[in-house]
Amino acid sequence: MVAVHIVRMSRLRACVTLAHVRYTSTQADPAPNPGTRGHMSAWQIHHYGGNEELTLSSTVRMPTLRSPEDILIEVNAASVNPIDVRMRGGYGRVVFGVMRKGLSSLPFLQPDVPSEFPLTLGRDFSGVVVETGKKVRKFRIGDEVWGAFSINRQGSHAQFTVASEKEIAKKPAKLTHVEVGSMPYVAMTTWAALCSVGEMKESNTLGQRVLIVAGSGGIGNFAIQLMKAWGAEVTTTCSTDAVHLCQGLGADNVIDYTTSNVAEELKRISGFDMILDTIGAKNHGVSVDLLKSWKNSKYVTVVPPLMKNADEYGLLLGTAKSMGTLGFNVMEGFRGGRSYRWALFVPNGRALGQVTEMVENGQIHPAIDKVFPFSEVPQAFAKVEQGHARGKTVIDVTKME
Ligand SMILES: NC(=O)c1ccc[n+]([C@@H]2O[C@H](COP(=O)([O-])OP(=O)(O)OC[C@H]3O[C@@H](n4cnc5c(N)ncnc54)[C@H](OP(=O)(O)O)[C@@H]3O)[C@@H](O)[C@H]2O)c1
């Protein structure tokens, strides 16, 4: 185990040296902290903005364990998600700011309050444990792990990151870091939406009729596979060049929203037990009326207006406005005994452990759109920003070019 660690550290040094040669930071690099073990390379932003704000620095302080349940992980791969692109531009700064700084920051919460800079983006990873806190029981140095962490942590587009024992699981052994690094954030968002909020589980999903809006994206790909593995009948929507991908993942009905009238097609099929909305689909022919009435059916959206409203109007007014929208949508569903719910990503190491088993059993496969080396993180952001995802965009942190 020690030998493995030494090999990894020498690889790190090689990467750091290369980073020095290839990149010149436009920002002052953080001052070295003589009290820590050293420095690492990480992509950071120092202001909100476009891709030009992403800066690779090779002198970022190594993250330290802040709690006895924390684990230091050497990152091998991480994905890029729409939330990274939006956070680069300031999305969620008010709500995430409260999560990072705590409620004590409330009196200062106005839309223009900046988050903490420099900020490293990236919400998930696959890597290797290099240090464990005193209370860590389930993981040891050298374990290969994957995870997705809470927003109040610095991100994973870096050579090292820190996560809690409760946010990670053992990595599926059969697959590479790049393959599995594509999944944790979308997997845990889907789990929060379908399982925690939507109350689906392996024992109650058989035969359920599920509509997954936008099967072509990261969440859609994972959701199709999870629901099929548990025996649901899955309908999804996507554009023409993603039809084969969605069918290959197991979807029973695939509606091409670019060539057909989605509202008409869905009305014809209708009678869903669950709708997972990943695009704000009320503007795209999808509504609570497509759910079965008086059968405990649910419309769960992962695009609630909360963050956007808080950014625009401040925390209090923004939350009030969002609650008004939620109340209206809940009442819409209430007439037919249907429920309308919001879902947000929640880190969940236990659920990720179940996903590890499903991946190892061949029930869930990674769907990867494109892999970028660590030196091309801005290109990876540009790809995600263009939209039209066909699976996940992944960064191989071990590769510089
Ligand atoms: N609540 C949370 O905590 C949370 C967490 C993660 C993500 N999210 C949100 O969930 C959304 C989806 O995330 P993701 O990671 O799956 O995004 P993604 O990988 O970028 O996928 C989005 C997919 O939607 C497709 N699409 C766009 N318009 C469509 C339409 N009218 N009908 C059907 N498909 C359509 C796109 O392909 P085409 O344009 O080519 O059709 C693309 O494949 C994002 O808005 C993200 O912010 C929320």
Short mmCIF file of C-alpha atoms and ligand atoms in Angstrom, two decimals:
data_model
loop_
_atom_site.label_atom_id
_atom_site.label_comp_id
_atom_site.label_asym_id
_atom_site.label_seq_id
_atom_site.Cartn_x
_atom_site.Cartn_y
_atom_site.Cartn_z
CA MET A 1 0.00 0.00 0.00
CA VAL A 2 2.88 2.32 0.85
CA ALA A 3 4.52 1.53 -2.49
CA VAL A 4 1.29 2.38 -4.36
CA HIS A 5 1.16 5.66 -2.53
CA ILE A 6 4.73 6.53 -3.49
CA VAL A 7 4.05 5.82 -7.15
CA ARG A 8 0.99 8.06 -6.97
CA MET A 9 2.89 10.88 -5.31
CA SER A 10 5.58 10.78 -7.97
CA ARG A 11 2.89 10.96 -10.63
CA LEU A 12 1.46 13.98 -8.83
CA ARG A 13 4.84 15.70 -8.83
CA ALA A 14 5.16 15.07 -12.56
CA CYS A 15 1.73 16.64 -13.15
CA VAL A 16 2.55 19.63 -10.99
CA THR A 17 5.79 20.25 -12.89
CA LEU A 18 3.98 20.04 -16.22
CA ALA A 19 1.34 22.44 -14.95
CA HIS A 20 4.06 24.96 -14.12
CA VAL A 21 5.41 24.72 -17.64
CA ARG A 22 2.16 24.88 -19.53
CA TYR A 23 0.06 27.40 -17.65
CA THR A 24 0.57 30.90 -16.43
CA SER A 25 -2.06 31.93 -13.92
CA THR A 26 -3.80 35.24 -14.63
CA GLN A 27 -4.51 35.58 -10.90
CA ALA A 28 -2.16 35.74 -7.96
CA ASP A 29 -1.75 32.18 -6.72
CA PRO A 30 -2.72 31.50 -3.12
CA ALA A 31 0.25 31.91 -0.79
CA PRO A 32 1.91 28.66 0.25
CA ASN A 33 0.88 27.49 3.69
CA PRO A 34 3.97 26.23 5.46
CA GLY A 35 1.81 24.32 7.97
CA THR A 36 0.40 21.85 5.41
CA ARG A 37 1.97 18.98 3.54
CA GLY A 38 2.24 21.03 0.33
CA HIS A 39 0.44 22.03 -2.80
CA MET A 40 -1.56 20.57 -5.63
CA SER A 41 -2.96 21.57 -9.00
CA ALA A 42 -6.58 22.67 -9.18
CA TRP A 43 -8.84 24.59 -11.52
CA GLN A 44 -10.30 27.60 -9.76
CA ILE A 45 -12.36 30.70 -10.36
CA HIS A 46 -11.63 34.01 -8.65
CA HIS A 47 -14.72 35.81 -10.00
CA TYR A 48 -18.01 34.70 -11.49
CA GLY A 49 -18.00 34.77 -15.28
CA GLY A 50 -17.32 32.75 -18.41
CA ASN A 51 -14.73 30.11 -19.21
CA GLU A 52 -11.97 32.75 -19.14
CA GLU A 53 -12.34 32.74 -15.33
CA LEU A 54 -11.15 29.13 -15.06
CA THR A 55 -7.52 29.17 -14.00
CA LEU A 56 -5.21 26.21 -13.42
CA SER A 57 -2.95 26.82 -10.49
CA SER A 58 -0.27 24.38 -9.37
CA THR A 59 0.20 26.01 -5.97
CA VAL A 60 -3.22 25.48 -4.41
CA ARG A 61 -3.01 24.46 -0.78
CA MET A 62 -3.69 20.80 -0.22
CA PRO A 63 -7.14 20.42 1.36
CA THR A 64 -7.09 19.36 5.01
CA LEU A 65 -9.45 17.17 7.04
CA ARG A 66 -11.83 19.40 8.99
CA SER A 67 -13.79 16.69 10.76
CA PRO A 68 -12.84 13.26 12.17
CA GLU A 69 -15.15 11.71 9.54
CA ASP A 70 -13.34 13.43 6.66
CA ILE A 71 -11.25 11.59 4.09
CA LEU A 72 -8.56 12.98 1.79
CA ILE A 73 -8.89 11.53 -1.69
CA GLU A 74 -6.52 11.67 -4.64
CA VAL A 75 -8.84 12.37 -7.55
CA ASN A 76 -8.44 10.24 -10.68
CA ALA A 77 -11.55 11.37 -12.54
CA ALA A 78 -14.42 13.82 -12.09
CA SER A 79 -17.39 14.81 -14.20
CA VAL A 80 -18.53 18.22 -15.39
CA ASN A 81 -22.20 18.96 -14.77
CA PRO A 82 -24.50 21.80 -15.85
CA ILE A 83 -24.33 23.03 -12.24
CA ASP A 84 -20.55 23.58 -12.55
CA VAL A 85 -21.08 25.75 -15.61
CA ARG A 86 -23.82 27.70 -13.86
CA MET A 87 -21.86 28.07 -10.60
CA ARG A 88 -18.95 29.46 -12.63
CA GLY A 89 -21.37 32.23 -13.63
CA GLY A 90 -22.65 32.82 -10.07
CA TYR A 91 -25.69 30.53 -10.02
CA GLY A 92 -26.83 29.58 -6.53
CA ARG A 93 -24.48 32.06 -4.85
CA VAL A 94 -27.11 33.12 -2.32
CA VAL A 95 -28.42 29.71 -1.24
CA PHE A 96 -25.02 28.01 -1.55
CA GLY A 97 -23.48 30.97 0.30
CA VAL A 98 -25.73 30.26 3.29
CA MET A 99 -24.81 26.58 3.11
CA ARG A 100 -21.09 27.44 3.05
CA LYS A 101 -21.04 30.26 5.56
CA GLY A 102 -23.93 29.23 7.79
CA LEU A 103 -26.99 31.10 8.94
CA SER A 104 -24.82 33.73 10.62
CA SER A 105 -24.37 35.23 7.15
CA LEU A 106 -28.13 35.81 6.79
CA PRO A 107 -28.23 39.57 7.49
CA PHE A 108 -25.84 40.11 4.60
CA LEU A 109 -27.72 37.98 2.11
CA GLN A 110 -28.38 40.14 -0.87
CA PRO A 111 -28.12 39.04 -4.51
CA ASP A 112 -24.68 40.63 -4.89
CA VAL A 113 -22.98 38.87 -1.99
CA PRO A 114 -20.01 36.95 -3.46
CA SER A 115 -19.22 33.35 -2.58
CA GLU A 116 -15.85 32.41 -1.24
CA PHE A 117 -13.07 32.72 -3.82
CA PRO A 118 -10.99 31.10 -5.06
CA LEU A 119 -13.58 28.42 -5.73
CA THR A 120 -12.84 24.98 -7.14
CA LEU A 121 -15.78 23.52 -9.06
CA GLY A 122 -16.67 19.84 -9.59
CA ARG A 123 -19.22 17.95 -7.55
CA ASP A 124 -18.12 14.32 -7.84
CA PHE A 125 -15.08 12.13 -8.28
CA SER A 126 -13.53 8.70 -8.41
CA GLY A 127 -10.18 8.28 -6.71
CA VAL A 128 -8.05 6.75 -3.98
CA VAL A 129 -8.07 7.35 -0.22
CA VAL A 130 -4.77 8.87 0.96
CA GLU A 131 -5.67 9.97 4.51
CA THR A 132 -8.52 9.20 6.91
CA GLY A 133 -9.92 11.13 9.89
CA LYS A 134 -9.88 9.58 13.35
CA LYS A 135 -13.51 8.42 13.28
CA VAL A 136 -13.46 6.92 9.77
CA ARG A 137 -14.38 3.24 10.06
CA LYS A 138 -15.40 2.04 6.60
CA PHE A 139 -12.45 3.16 4.49
CA ARG A 140 -8.68 2.74 4.59
CA ILE A 141 -5.73 4.34 2.88
CA GLY A 142 -5.43 2.85 -0.62
CA ASP A 143 -9.18 2.13 -1.03
CA GLU A 144 -10.62 3.06 -4.41
CA VAL A 145 -13.72 5.16 -3.78
CA TRP A 146 -16.27 7.31 -5.59
CA GLY A 147 -18.57 9.97 -4.31
CA ALA A 148 -20.47 13.21 -4.72
CA PHE A 149 -20.29 15.83 -2.03
CA SER A 150 -22.12 18.66 -0.44
CA ILE A 151 -21.93 22.13 -1.94
CA ASN A 152 -20.13 23.56 1.09
CA ARG A 153 -16.97 21.71 0.11
CA GLN A 154 -14.38 22.83 -2.41
CA GLY A 155 -14.82 20.83 -5.62
CA SER A 156 -13.21 17.90 -7.36
CA HIS A 157 -11.59 19.54 -10.40
CA ALA A 158 -8.36 19.20 -8.51
CA GLN A 159 -5.74 16.57 -7.78
CA PHE A 160 -6.96 16.09 -4.21
CA THR A 161 -10.29 16.64 -2.51
CA VAL A 162 -11.90 16.02 0.88
CA ALA A 163 -15.21 14.23 1.42
CA SER A 164 -16.97 12.80 4.43
CA GLU A 165 -17.19 9.07 5.01
CA LYS A 166 -20.97 9.52 4.59
CA GLU A 167 -20.60 10.97 1.07
CA ILE A 168 -18.60 8.17 -0.55
CA ALA A 169 -18.69 4.44 -1.30
CA LYS A 170 -16.27 1.81 -2.53
CA LYS A 171 -15.82 2.22 -6.27
CA PRO A 172 -17.20 -0.55 -8.52
CA ALA A 173 -14.08 -2.69 -8.98
CA LYS A 174 -14.79 -3.77 -12.55
CA LEU A 175 -14.79 -0.30 -14.06
CA THR A 176 -12.13 2.36 -14.50
CA HIS A 177 -12.01 5.62 -12.54
CA VAL A 178 -12.98 7.53 -15.68
CA GLU A 179 -16.01 5.29 -16.25
CA VAL A 180 -17.35 5.55 -12.72
CA GLY A 181 -16.23 9.15 -12.18
CA SER A 182 -18.91 10.08 -14.70
CA MET A 183 -21.75 9.03 -12.46
CA PRO A 184 -21.91 9.96 -8.74
CA TYR A 185 -23.49 13.42 -9.00
CA VAL A 186 -26.19 12.44 -11.49
CA ALA A 187 -26.71 9.14 -9.66
CA MET A 188 -27.29 10.83 -6.30
CA THR A 189 -29.50 13.56 -7.81
CA THR A 190 -31.59 10.88 -9.49
CA TRP A 191 -31.69 8.90 -6.23
CA ALA A 192 -32.81 11.98 -4.30
CA ALA A 193 -35.54 12.65 -6.87
CA LEU A 194 -36.89 9.17 -7.58
CA CYS A 195 -36.17 7.38 -4.31
CA SER A 196 -35.99 9.89 -1.43
CA VAL A 197 -38.58 12.37 -2.74
CA GLY A 198 -40.44 10.10 -5.19
CA GLU A 199 -40.51 7.12 -2.76
CA MET A 200 -39.53 4.56 -5.41
CA LYS A 201 -37.54 1.56 -4.25
CA GLU A 202 -36.67 -1.84 -5.60
CA SER A 203 -39.66 -3.43 -3.85
CA ASN A 204 -42.38 -1.09 -5.21
CA THR A 205 -41.23 -0.20 -8.73
CA LEU A 206 -42.13 -3.35 -10.67
CA GLY A 207 -44.74 -2.45 -13.29
CA GLN A 208 -44.82 1.27 -12.39
CA ARG A 209 -45.24 3.57 -15.40
CA VAL A 210 -42.47 6.16 -15.30
CA LEU A 211 -41.89 9.16 -17.61
CA ILE A 212 -38.33 10.46 -17.65
CA VAL A 213 -38.10 13.76 -19.47
CA ALA A 214 -34.82 14.17 -21.41
CA GLY A 215 -33.44 10.62 -21.36
CA SER A 216 -30.39 11.77 -23.35
CA GLY A 217 -28.77 13.76 -20.49
CA GLY A 218 -26.75 12.62 -17.51
CA ILE A 219 -29.70 12.34 -15.12
CA GLY A 220 -31.93 10.87 -17.82
CA ASN A 221 -29.41 8.13 -18.69
CA PHE A 222 -29.05 7.09 -15.06
CA ALA A 223 -32.77 7.33 -14.30
CA ILE A 224 -33.73 5.10 -17.26
CA GLN A 225 -31.30 2.41 -16.11
CA LEU A 226 -32.30 2.56 -12.44
CA MET A 227 -36.01 2.33 -13.22
CA LYS A 228 -35.55 -0.49 -15.73
CA ALA A 229 -33.36 -2.42 -13.29
CA TRP A 230 -36.24 -2.26 -10.79
CA GLY A 231 -38.84 -3.35 -13.34
CA ALA A 232 -40.62 -0.12 -14.33
CA GLU A 233 -42.11 0.60 -17.75
CA VAL A 234 -40.12 3.62 -18.90
CA THR A 235 -41.11 6.32 -21.37
CA THR A 236 -38.63 9.05 -22.24
CA THR A 237 -38.28 12.08 -24.50
CA CYS A 238 -35.17 13.09 -26.44
CA SER A 239 -34.06 14.41 -29.81
CA THR A 240 -33.46 12.27 -32.90
CA ASP A 241 -29.78 11.41 -32.51
CA ALA A 242 -30.33 10.21 -28.92
CA VAL A 243 -33.15 7.78 -29.69
CA HIS A 244 -30.79 4.77 -30.05
CA LEU A 245 -28.94 5.71 -26.85
CA CYS A 246 -32.19 5.80 -24.85
CA GLN A 247 -33.42 2.54 -26.39
CA GLY A 248 -30.04 0.95 -25.64
CA LEU A 249 -30.37 1.96 -21.99
CA GLY A 250 -33.67 0.09 -21.89
CA ALA A 251 -36.41 2.71 -22.38
CA ASP A 252 -39.66 1.08 -23.56
CA ASN A 253 -41.13 4.14 -25.32
CA VAL A 254 -38.89 6.83 -26.77
CA ILE A 255 -40.53 10.02 -28.04
CA ASP A 256 -38.46 12.21 -30.35
CA TYR A 257 -39.44 15.72 -29.29
CA THR A 258 -37.97 17.23 -32.45
CA THR A 259 -40.15 15.29 -34.89
CA SER A 260 -43.35 14.66 -32.96
CA ASN A 261 -45.90 16.56 -30.92
CA VAL A 262 -44.77 15.58 -27.40
CA ALA A 263 -47.95 16.82 -25.71
CA GLU A 264 -50.12 14.71 -28.05
CA GLU A 265 -47.89 11.62 -27.82
CA LEU A 266 -47.76 11.77 -24.03
CA LYS A 267 -51.49 12.34 -23.75
CA ARG A 268 -51.99 9.20 -25.82
CA ILE A 269 -49.75 7.12 -23.53
CA SER A 270 -50.52 8.98 -20.23
CA GLY A 271 -51.48 7.36 -16.90
CA PHE A 272 -47.98 7.64 -15.39
CA ASP A 273 -47.22 6.76 -11.77
CA MET A 274 -44.14 8.98 -11.77
CA ILE A 275 -42.82 11.83 -13.88
CA LEU A 276 -39.18 12.89 -13.47
CA ASP A 277 -38.74 16.36 -14.92
CA THR A 278 -35.13 17.27 -15.67
CA ILE A 279 -35.71 20.33 -17.89
CA GLY A 280 -38.57 22.38 -16.41
CA ALA A 281 -40.84 20.42 -18.71
CA LYS A 282 -44.08 22.26 -17.97
CA ASN A 283 -43.18 24.44 -20.96
CA HIS A 284 -42.59 21.40 -23.16
CA GLY A 285 -45.92 19.60 -23.20
CA VAL A 286 -45.49 17.79 -19.86
CA SER A 287 -47.92 18.35 -17.00
CA VAL A 288 -49.27 16.76 -13.81
CA ASP A 289 -52.39 15.82 -15.81
CA LEU A 290 -50.36 13.00 -17.40
CA LEU A 291 -50.23 11.27 -14.01
CA LYS A 292 -52.79 8.71 -12.84
CA SER A 293 -55.37 10.33 -10.62
CA TRP A 294 -55.96 9.25 -7.00
CA LYS A 295 -53.18 6.62 -7.20
CA ASN A 296 -50.41 8.28 -5.19
CA SER A 297 -48.76 9.41 -8.42
CA LYS A 298 -45.98 12.01 -8.32
CA TYR A 299 -44.42 14.71 -10.47
CA VAL A 300 -40.86 15.33 -9.26
CA THR A 301 -38.79 18.14 -10.73
CA VAL A 302 -35.04 18.61 -10.30
CA VAL A 303 -35.23 22.13 -11.71
CA PRO A 304 -37.04 24.09 -8.99
CA PRO A 305 -36.79 27.90 -9.28
CA LEU A 306 -35.36 28.33 -5.76
CA MET A 307 -31.69 29.09 -6.58
CA LYS A 308 -32.49 31.34 -9.53
CA ASN A 309 -35.08 33.34 -7.58
CA ALA A 310 -32.76 33.71 -4.56
CA ASP A 311 -29.95 34.94 -6.85
CA GLU A 312 -32.30 37.41 -8.48
CA TYR A 313 -34.37 38.65 -5.51
CA GLY A 314 -32.30 37.77 -2.43
CA LEU A 315 -32.92 34.88 -0.05
CA LEU A 316 -36.15 35.99 1.62
CA LEU A 317 -38.06 37.38 -1.36
CA GLY A 318 -36.64 34.70 -3.67
CA THR A 319 -37.74 31.92 -1.31
CA ALA A 320 -41.19 33.48 -0.92
CA LYS A 321 -41.57 33.71 -4.71
CA SER A 322 -40.46 30.09 -5.15
CA MET A 323 -42.87 28.91 -2.45
CA GLY A 324 -45.66 30.69 -4.31
CA THR A 325 -44.80 28.76 -7.49
CA LEU A 326 -44.57 25.50 -5.56
CA GLY A 327 -47.92 26.16 -3.89
CA PHE A 328 -49.54 26.81 -7.27
CA ASN A 329 -48.10 23.59 -8.76
CA VAL A 330 -49.06 21.55 -5.71
CA MET A 331 -52.64 22.83 -5.94
CA GLU A 332 -52.74 21.94 -9.66
CA GLY A 333 -51.94 18.33 -8.83
CA PHE A 334 -54.08 18.26 -5.71
CA ARG A 335 -57.31 18.25 -7.75
CA GLY A 336 -56.62 14.74 -9.06
CA GLY A 337 -54.94 13.40 -5.92
CA ARG A 338 -51.52 13.77 -7.58
CA SER A 339 -48.51 15.26 -5.89
CA TYR A 340 -45.96 17.77 -7.18
CA ARG A 341 -42.53 17.83 -5.52
CA TRP A 342 -39.11 19.46 -5.78
CA ALA A 343 -35.93 17.44 -5.47
CA LEU A 344 -32.39 18.57 -4.82
CA PHE A 345 -29.13 16.62 -4.92
CA VAL A 346 -28.23 15.08 -1.56
CA PRO A 347 -24.91 13.28 -0.89
CA ASN A 348 -25.69 9.73 0.17
CA GLY A 349 -22.87 7.23 0.61
CA ARG A 350 -25.26 4.43 1.55
CA ALA A 351 -27.30 4.85 -1.66
CA LEU A 352 -24.08 5.09 -3.68
CA GLY A 353 -23.07 1.75 -2.13
CA GLN A 354 -26.27 0.25 -3.58
CA VAL A 355 -25.39 1.77 -6.96
CA THR A 356 -21.92 0.19 -6.67
CA GLU A 357 -23.62 -3.21 -6.42
CA MET A 358 -25.91 -2.48 -9.37
CA VAL A 359 -22.93 -1.42 -11.50
CA GLU A 360 -21.03 -4.55 -10.51
CA ASN A 361 -24.07 -6.69 -11.36
CA GLY A 362 -24.21 -5.10 -14.81
CA GLN A 363 -27.58 -3.42 -14.16
CA ILE A 364 -26.19 0.08 -14.61
CA HIS A 365 -23.53 1.17 -17.09
CA PRO A 366 -21.79 4.51 -17.42
CA ALA A 367 -22.84 6.49 -20.47
CA ILE A 368 -19.94 8.71 -21.45
CA ASP A 369 -20.18 11.48 -24.02
CA LYS A 370 -16.55 12.72 -24.00
CA VAL A 371 -13.42 12.45 -21.83
CA PHE A 372 -11.02 15.41 -21.47
CA PRO A 373 -7.53 15.48 -19.91
CA PHE A 374 -7.04 17.62 -16.79
CA SER A 375 -5.30 20.26 -18.92
CA GLU A 376 -8.55 20.78 -20.89
CA VAL A 377 -11.09 21.51 -18.17
CA PRO A 378 -12.21 24.75 -19.92
CA GLN A 379 -12.89 22.74 -23.10
CA ALA A 380 -14.94 20.29 -21.01
CA PHE A 381 -16.96 23.19 -19.57
CA ALA A 382 -17.51 24.55 -23.09
CA LYS A 383 -18.83 21.16 -24.20
CA VAL A 384 -21.31 20.96 -21.31
CA GLU A 385 -22.32 24.59 -21.87
CA GLN A 386 -23.25 23.82 -25.50
CA GLY A 387 -25.95 21.46 -24.18
CA HIS A 388 -27.19 18.47 -26.21
CA ALA A 389 -25.44 16.04 -23.86
CA ARG A 390 -25.42 12.38 -24.85
CA GLY A 391 -24.25 11.01 -21.51
CA LYS A 392 -21.52 12.52 -19.35
CA THR A 393 -18.51 14.74 -19.90
CA VAL A 394 -15.62 13.46 -17.77
CA ILE A 395 -12.18 14.80 -16.81
CA ASP A 396 -9.31 12.36 -16.54
CA VAL A 397 -7.37 14.11 -13.77
CA THR A 398 -4.35 11.84 -14.26
CA LYS A 399 -3.81 13.06 -17.83
CA MET A 400 -2.39 16.45 -18.66
CA GLU A 401 -2.88 16.23 -22.44
N1 LIG B 1 -32.01 19.79 -8.29
C1 LIG B 1 -30.75 19.43 -8.29
O1 LIG B 1 -30.11 19.27 -7.22
C2 LIG B 1 -30.09 19.17 -9.61
C3 LIG B 1 -28.94 18.38 -9.64
C4 LIG B 1 -28.37 18.10 -10.88
C5 LIG B 1 -28.94 18.65 -12.05
N2 LIG B 1 -30.03 19.43 -11.95
C6 LIG B 1 -30.62 20.03 -13.16
O2 LIG B 1 -31.15 18.99 -13.96
C7 LIG B 1 -31.05 19.35 -15.32
C8 LIG B 1 -30.55 18.16 -16.13
O3 LIG B 1 -29.27 17.80 -15.69
P1 LIG B 1 -28.37 16.81 -16.56
O4 LIG B 1 -27.11 16.63 -15.82
O5 LIG B 1 -29.15 15.60 -16.95
O6 LIG B 1 -28.15 17.72 -17.87
P2 LIG B 1 -27.53 17.33 -19.28
O7 LIG B 1 -26.64 16.15 -19.12
O8 LIG B 1 -26.98 18.57 -19.86
O9 LIG B 1 -28.79 16.85 -20.13
C9 LIG B 1 -29.84 17.67 -20.52
C10 LIG B 1 -30.49 16.95 -21.73
O10 LIG B 1 -31.77 17.50 -21.99
C11 LIG B 1 -32.00 17.37 -23.39
N3 LIG B 1 -33.12 18.25 -23.72
C12 LIG B 1 -33.12 19.59 -23.85
N4 LIG B 1 -34.37 20.05 -24.12
C13 LIG B 1 -35.17 18.98 -24.15
C14 LIG B 1 -36.58 18.79 -24.36
N5 LIG B 1 -37.40 19.81 -24.61
N6 LIG B 1 -37.10 17.54 -24.31
C15 LIG B 1 -36.28 16.48 -24.06
N7 LIG B 1 -34.94 16.59 -23.86
C16 LIG B 1 -34.40 17.82 -23.89
C17 LIG B 1 -30.65 17.75 -23.98
O11 LIG B 1 -30.42 17.24 -25.27
P3 LIG B 1 -30.98 17.99 -26.60
O12 LIG B 1 -30.94 19.48 -26.34
O13 LIG B 1 -30.05 17.62 -27.72
O14 LIG B 1 -32.34 17.47 -26.78
C18 LIG B 1 -29.69 17.08 -23.01
O15 LIG B 1 -29.33 15.79 -23.42
C19 LIG B 1 -30.13 20.56 -15.38
O16 LIG B 1 -30.92 21.71 -15.63
C20 LIG B 1 -29.53 20.65 -14.01
O17 LIG B 1 -29.29 21.95 -13.62
C21 LIG B 1 -30.62 19.70 -10.76
#
